[in-house]
PDB file of C-alpha atoms in Angstrom:
ATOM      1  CA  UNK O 481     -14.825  83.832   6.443  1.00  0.00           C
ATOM      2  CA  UNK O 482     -15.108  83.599  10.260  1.00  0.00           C
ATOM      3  CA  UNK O 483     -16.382  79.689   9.958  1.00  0.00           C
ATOM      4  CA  UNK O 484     -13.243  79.221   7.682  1.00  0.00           C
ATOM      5  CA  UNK O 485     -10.293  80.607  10.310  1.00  0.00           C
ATOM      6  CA  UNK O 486     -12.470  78.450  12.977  1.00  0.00           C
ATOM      7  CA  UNK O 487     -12.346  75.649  10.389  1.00  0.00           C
ATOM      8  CA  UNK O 488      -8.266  75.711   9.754  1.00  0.00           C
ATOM      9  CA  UNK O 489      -7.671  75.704  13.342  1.00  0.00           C
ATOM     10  CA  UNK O 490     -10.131  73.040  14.725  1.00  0.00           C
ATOM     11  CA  UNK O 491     -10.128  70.701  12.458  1.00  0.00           C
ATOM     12  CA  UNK O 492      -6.714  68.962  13.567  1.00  0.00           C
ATOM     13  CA  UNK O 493      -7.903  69.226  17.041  1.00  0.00           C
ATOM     14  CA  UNK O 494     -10.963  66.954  16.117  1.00  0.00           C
ATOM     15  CA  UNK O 495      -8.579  64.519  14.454  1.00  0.00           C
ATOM     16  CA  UNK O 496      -6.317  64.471  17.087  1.00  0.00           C
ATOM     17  CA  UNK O 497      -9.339  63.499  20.124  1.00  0.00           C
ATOM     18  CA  UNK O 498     -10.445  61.307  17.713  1.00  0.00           C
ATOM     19  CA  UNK O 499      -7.301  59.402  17.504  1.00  0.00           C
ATOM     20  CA  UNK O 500      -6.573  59.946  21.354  1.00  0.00           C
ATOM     21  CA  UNK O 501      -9.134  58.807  22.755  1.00  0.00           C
ATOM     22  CA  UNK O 502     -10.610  56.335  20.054  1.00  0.00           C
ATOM     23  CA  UNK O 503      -7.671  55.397  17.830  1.00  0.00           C
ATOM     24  CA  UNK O 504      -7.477  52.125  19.521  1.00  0.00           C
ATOM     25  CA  UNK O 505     -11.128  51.102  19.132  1.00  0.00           C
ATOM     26  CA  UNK O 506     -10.643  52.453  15.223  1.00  0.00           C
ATOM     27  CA  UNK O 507      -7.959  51.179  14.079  1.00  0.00           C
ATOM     28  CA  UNK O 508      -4.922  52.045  12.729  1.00  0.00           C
ATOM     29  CA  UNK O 509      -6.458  52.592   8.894  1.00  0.00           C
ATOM     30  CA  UNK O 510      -8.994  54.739  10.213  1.00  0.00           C
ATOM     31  CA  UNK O 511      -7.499  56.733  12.415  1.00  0.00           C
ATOM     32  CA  UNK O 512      -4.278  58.092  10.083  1.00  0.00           C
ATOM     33  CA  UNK O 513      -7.247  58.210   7.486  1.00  0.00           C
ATOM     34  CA  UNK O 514      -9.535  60.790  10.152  1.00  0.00           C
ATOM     35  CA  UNK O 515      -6.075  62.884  11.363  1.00  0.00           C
ATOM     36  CA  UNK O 516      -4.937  63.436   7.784  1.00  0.00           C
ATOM     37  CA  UNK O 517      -8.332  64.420   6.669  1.00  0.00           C
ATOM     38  CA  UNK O 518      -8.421  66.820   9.316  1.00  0.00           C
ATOM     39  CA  UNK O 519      -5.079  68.189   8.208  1.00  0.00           C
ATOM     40  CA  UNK O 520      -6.015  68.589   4.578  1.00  0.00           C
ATOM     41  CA  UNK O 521      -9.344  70.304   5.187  1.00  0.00           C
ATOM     42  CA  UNK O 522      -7.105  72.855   7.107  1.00  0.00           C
ATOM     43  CA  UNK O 523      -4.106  72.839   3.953  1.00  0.00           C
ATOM     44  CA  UNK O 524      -7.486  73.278   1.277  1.00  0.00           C
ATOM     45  CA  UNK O 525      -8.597  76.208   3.775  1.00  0.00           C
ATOM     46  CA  UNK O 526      -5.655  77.737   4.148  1.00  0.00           C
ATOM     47  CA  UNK O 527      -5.006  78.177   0.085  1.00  0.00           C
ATOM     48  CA  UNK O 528      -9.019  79.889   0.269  1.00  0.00           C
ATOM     49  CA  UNK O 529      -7.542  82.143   2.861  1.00  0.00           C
ATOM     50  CA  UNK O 530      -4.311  82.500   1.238  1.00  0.00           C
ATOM     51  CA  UNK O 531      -6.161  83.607  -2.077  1.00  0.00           C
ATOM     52  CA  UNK O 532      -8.486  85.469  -0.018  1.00  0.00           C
ATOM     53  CA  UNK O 533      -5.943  87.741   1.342  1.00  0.00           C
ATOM     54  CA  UNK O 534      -2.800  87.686  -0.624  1.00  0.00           C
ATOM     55  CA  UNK O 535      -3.893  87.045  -4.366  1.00  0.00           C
ATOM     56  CA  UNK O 536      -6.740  89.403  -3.979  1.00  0.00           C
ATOM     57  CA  UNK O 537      -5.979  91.855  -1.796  1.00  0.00           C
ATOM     58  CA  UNK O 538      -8.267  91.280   1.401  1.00  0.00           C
ATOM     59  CA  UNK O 539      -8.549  93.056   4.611  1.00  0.00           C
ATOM     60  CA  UNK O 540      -6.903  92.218   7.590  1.00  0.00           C
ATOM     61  CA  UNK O 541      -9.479  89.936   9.700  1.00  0.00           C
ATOM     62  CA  UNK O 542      -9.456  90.358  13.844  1.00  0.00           C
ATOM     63  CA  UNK O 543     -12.166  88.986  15.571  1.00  0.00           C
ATOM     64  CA  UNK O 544     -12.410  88.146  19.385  1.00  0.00           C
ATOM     65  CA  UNK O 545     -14.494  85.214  19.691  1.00  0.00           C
ATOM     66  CA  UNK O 546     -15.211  85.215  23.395  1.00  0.00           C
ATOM     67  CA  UNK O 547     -13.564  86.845  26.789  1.00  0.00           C
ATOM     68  CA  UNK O 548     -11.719  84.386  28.674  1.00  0.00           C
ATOM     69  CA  UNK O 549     -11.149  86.601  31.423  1.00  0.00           C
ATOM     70  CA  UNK O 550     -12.041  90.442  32.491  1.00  0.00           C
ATOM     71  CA  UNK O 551     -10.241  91.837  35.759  1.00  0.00           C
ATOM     72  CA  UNK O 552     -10.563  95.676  35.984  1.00  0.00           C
ATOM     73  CA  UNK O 553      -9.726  96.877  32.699  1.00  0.00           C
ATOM     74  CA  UNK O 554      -8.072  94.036  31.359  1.00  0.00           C
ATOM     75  CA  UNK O 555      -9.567  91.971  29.326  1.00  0.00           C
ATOM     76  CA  UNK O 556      -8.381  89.022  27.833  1.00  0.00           C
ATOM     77  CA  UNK O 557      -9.703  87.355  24.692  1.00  0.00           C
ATOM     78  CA  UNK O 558      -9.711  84.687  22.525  1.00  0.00           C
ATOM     79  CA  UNK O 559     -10.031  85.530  18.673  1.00  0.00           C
ATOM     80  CA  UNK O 560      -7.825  85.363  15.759  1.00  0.00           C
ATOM     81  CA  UNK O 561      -5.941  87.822  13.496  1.00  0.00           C
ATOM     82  CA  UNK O 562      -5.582  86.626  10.011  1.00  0.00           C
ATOM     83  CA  UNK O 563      -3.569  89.360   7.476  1.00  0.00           C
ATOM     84  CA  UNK O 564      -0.555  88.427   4.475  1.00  0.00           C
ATOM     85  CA  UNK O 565       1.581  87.033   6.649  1.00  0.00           C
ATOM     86  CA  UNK O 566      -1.204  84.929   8.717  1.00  0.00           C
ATOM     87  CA  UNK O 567      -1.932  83.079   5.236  1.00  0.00           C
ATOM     88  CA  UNK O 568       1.300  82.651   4.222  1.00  0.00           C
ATOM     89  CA  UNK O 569       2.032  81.178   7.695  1.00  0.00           C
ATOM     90  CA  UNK O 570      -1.005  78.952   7.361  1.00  0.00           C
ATOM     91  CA  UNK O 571      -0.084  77.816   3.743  1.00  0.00           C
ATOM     92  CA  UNK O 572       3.317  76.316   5.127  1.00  0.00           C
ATOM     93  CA  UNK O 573       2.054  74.741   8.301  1.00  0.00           C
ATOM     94  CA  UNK O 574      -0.341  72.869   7.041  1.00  0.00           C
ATOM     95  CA  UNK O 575       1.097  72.246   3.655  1.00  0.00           C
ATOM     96  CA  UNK O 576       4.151  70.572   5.998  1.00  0.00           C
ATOM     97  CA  UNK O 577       1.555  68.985   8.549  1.00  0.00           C
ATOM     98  CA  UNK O 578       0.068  66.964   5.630  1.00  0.00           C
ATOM     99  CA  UNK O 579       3.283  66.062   4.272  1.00  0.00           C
ATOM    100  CA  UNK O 580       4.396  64.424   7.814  1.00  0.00           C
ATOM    101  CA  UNK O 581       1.105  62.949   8.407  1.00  0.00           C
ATOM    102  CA  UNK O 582       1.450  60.841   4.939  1.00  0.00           C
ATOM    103  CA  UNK O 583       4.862  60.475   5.760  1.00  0.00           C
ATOM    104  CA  UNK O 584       4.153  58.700   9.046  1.00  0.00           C
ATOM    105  CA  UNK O 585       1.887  56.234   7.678  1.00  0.00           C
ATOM    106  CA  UNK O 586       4.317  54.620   6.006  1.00  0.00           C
ATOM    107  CA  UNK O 587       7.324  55.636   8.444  1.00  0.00           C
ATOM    108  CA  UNK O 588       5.157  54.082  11.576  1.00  0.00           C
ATOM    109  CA  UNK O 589       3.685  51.513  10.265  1.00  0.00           C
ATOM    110  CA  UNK O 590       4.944  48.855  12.553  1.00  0.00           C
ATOM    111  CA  UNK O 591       5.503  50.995  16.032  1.00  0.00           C
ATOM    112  CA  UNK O 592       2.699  49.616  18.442  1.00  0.00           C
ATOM    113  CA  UNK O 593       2.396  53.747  19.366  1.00  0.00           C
ATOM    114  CA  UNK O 594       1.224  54.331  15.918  1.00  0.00           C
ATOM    115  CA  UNK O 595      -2.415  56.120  17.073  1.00  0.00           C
ATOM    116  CA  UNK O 596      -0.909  58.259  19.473  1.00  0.00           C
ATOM    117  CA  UNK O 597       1.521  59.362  17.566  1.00  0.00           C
ATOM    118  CA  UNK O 598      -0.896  60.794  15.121  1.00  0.00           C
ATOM    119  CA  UNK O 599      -2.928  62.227  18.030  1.00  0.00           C
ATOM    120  CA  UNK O 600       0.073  64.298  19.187  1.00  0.00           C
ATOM    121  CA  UNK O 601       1.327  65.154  15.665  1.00  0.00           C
ATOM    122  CA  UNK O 602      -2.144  66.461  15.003  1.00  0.00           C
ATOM    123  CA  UNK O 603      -2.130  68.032  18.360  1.00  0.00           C
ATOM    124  CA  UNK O 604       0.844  69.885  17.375  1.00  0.00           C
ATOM    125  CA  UNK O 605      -0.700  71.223  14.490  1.00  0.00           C
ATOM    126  CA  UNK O 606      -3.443  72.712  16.195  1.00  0.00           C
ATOM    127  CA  UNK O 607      -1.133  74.375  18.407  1.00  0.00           C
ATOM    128  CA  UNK O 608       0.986  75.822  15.513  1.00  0.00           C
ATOM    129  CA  UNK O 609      -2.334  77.354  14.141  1.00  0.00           C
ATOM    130  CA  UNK O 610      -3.377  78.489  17.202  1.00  0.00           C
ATOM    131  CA  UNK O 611       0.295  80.553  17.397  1.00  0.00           C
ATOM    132  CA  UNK O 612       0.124  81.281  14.084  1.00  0.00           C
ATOM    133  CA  UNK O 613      -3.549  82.673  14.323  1.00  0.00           C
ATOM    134  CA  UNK O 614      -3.136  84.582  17.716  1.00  0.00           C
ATOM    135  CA  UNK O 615      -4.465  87.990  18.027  1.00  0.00           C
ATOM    136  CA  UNK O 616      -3.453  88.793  21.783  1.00  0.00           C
ATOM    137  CA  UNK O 617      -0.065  87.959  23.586  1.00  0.00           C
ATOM    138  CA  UNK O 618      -1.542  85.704  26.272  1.00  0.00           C
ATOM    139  CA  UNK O 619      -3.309  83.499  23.519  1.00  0.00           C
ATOM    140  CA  UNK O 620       0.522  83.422  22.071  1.00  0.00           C
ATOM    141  CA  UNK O 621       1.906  82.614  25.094  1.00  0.00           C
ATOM    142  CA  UNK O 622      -0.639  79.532  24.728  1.00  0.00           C
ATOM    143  CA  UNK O 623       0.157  78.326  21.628  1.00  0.00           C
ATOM    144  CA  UNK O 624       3.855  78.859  22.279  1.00  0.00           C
ATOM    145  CA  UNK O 625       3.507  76.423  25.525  1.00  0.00           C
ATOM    146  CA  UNK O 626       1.596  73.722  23.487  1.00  0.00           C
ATOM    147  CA  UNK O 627       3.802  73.862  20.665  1.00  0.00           C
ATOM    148  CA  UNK O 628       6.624  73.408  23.308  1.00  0.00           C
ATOM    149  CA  UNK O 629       4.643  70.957  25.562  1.00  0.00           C
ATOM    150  CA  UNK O 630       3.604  68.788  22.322  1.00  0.00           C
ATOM    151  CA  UNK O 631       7.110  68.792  20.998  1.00  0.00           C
ATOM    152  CA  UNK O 632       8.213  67.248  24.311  1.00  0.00           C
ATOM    153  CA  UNK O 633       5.450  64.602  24.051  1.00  0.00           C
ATOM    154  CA  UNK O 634       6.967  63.936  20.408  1.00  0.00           C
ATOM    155  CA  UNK O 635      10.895  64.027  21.090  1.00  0.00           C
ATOM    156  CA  UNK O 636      10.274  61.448  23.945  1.00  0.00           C
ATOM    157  CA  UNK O 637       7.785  59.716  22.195  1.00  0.00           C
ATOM    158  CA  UNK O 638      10.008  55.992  21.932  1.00  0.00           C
ATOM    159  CA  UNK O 639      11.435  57.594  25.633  1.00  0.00           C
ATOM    160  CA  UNK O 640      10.730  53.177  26.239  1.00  0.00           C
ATOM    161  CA  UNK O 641      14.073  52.420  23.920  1.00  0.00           C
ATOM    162  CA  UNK O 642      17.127  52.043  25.140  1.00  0.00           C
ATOM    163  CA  UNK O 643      18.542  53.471  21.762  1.00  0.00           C
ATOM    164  CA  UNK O 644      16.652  56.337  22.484  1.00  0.00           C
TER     165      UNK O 644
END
């Protein structure tokens, strides 16, 4: 199940460097076609892990994947807790993520920002999972910034327009 949380999480993330950083070169049909794959790999995940834990009852998962920092006796991780409430969480993330990535393909179709603005949406869904899936406050505090820090990049995404 470890490969699956890793999965839900990362796969946006892929999408959205992918788009970033070779959207141009791609194309516009490819790269709404590679972010909202990522994004529905993560929704199909979710509903495993949903099932997994809700439907039949599974134990609450809380793994540290690696130390990102040890001074003295503290000792900060990154890892992810996944119980009820994780799922749930995950369900309605990425169920909404998908439904705003299709929506944008037809909703963006003309703006000449169209691959970066599927970069940062996907961005933003990484960061939602990665609050979502947290298992320590700092890695929180992370996801809470990016969230924050991607909704910026999104709100003053046409920042260009003077109706804006």
């Amino acid at each position: 199940m470890e490969n699956i949380y890793l999965t839900i999480a990362l796969a946006p993330l892929v999408g959205a460097i992918i788009a970033g950083f070779f959207g141009s070169m791609l194309g516009r049909t490819a790269t709404h076609t590679i972010t909202i794959l990522g994004v529905l790999v993560s929704t199909v995940l979710a509903l495993v892990v949903f099932n997994h834990h809700v439907l039949e009852q599974g134990a609450v998962f809380n793994q540290n994947l690696y130390t990102w920092m040890q001074i003295g006796s503290l000792n900060v991780s990154v890892g992810f807790l996944v119980d009820n409430l994780t799922s749930v969480m995950l369900v309605v993330v990425s169920f909404v993520s998908l439904m705003v990535h299709i929506y944008t393909v037809g909703y963006m179709h003309d703006d000449d920002g169209y691959t970066k603005f599927f970069s940062y949406i996907s961005l933003f869904t990484f960061s939602m999972f990665m609050l979502v899936m947290s298992n320590n406050f700092m890695q929180l505090f992370f996801g809470w910034e990016a969230v924050g820090l991607v909704s910026y990049l999104l709100i003053g995404f046409w920042h260009h327009k003077e109706s804006a």
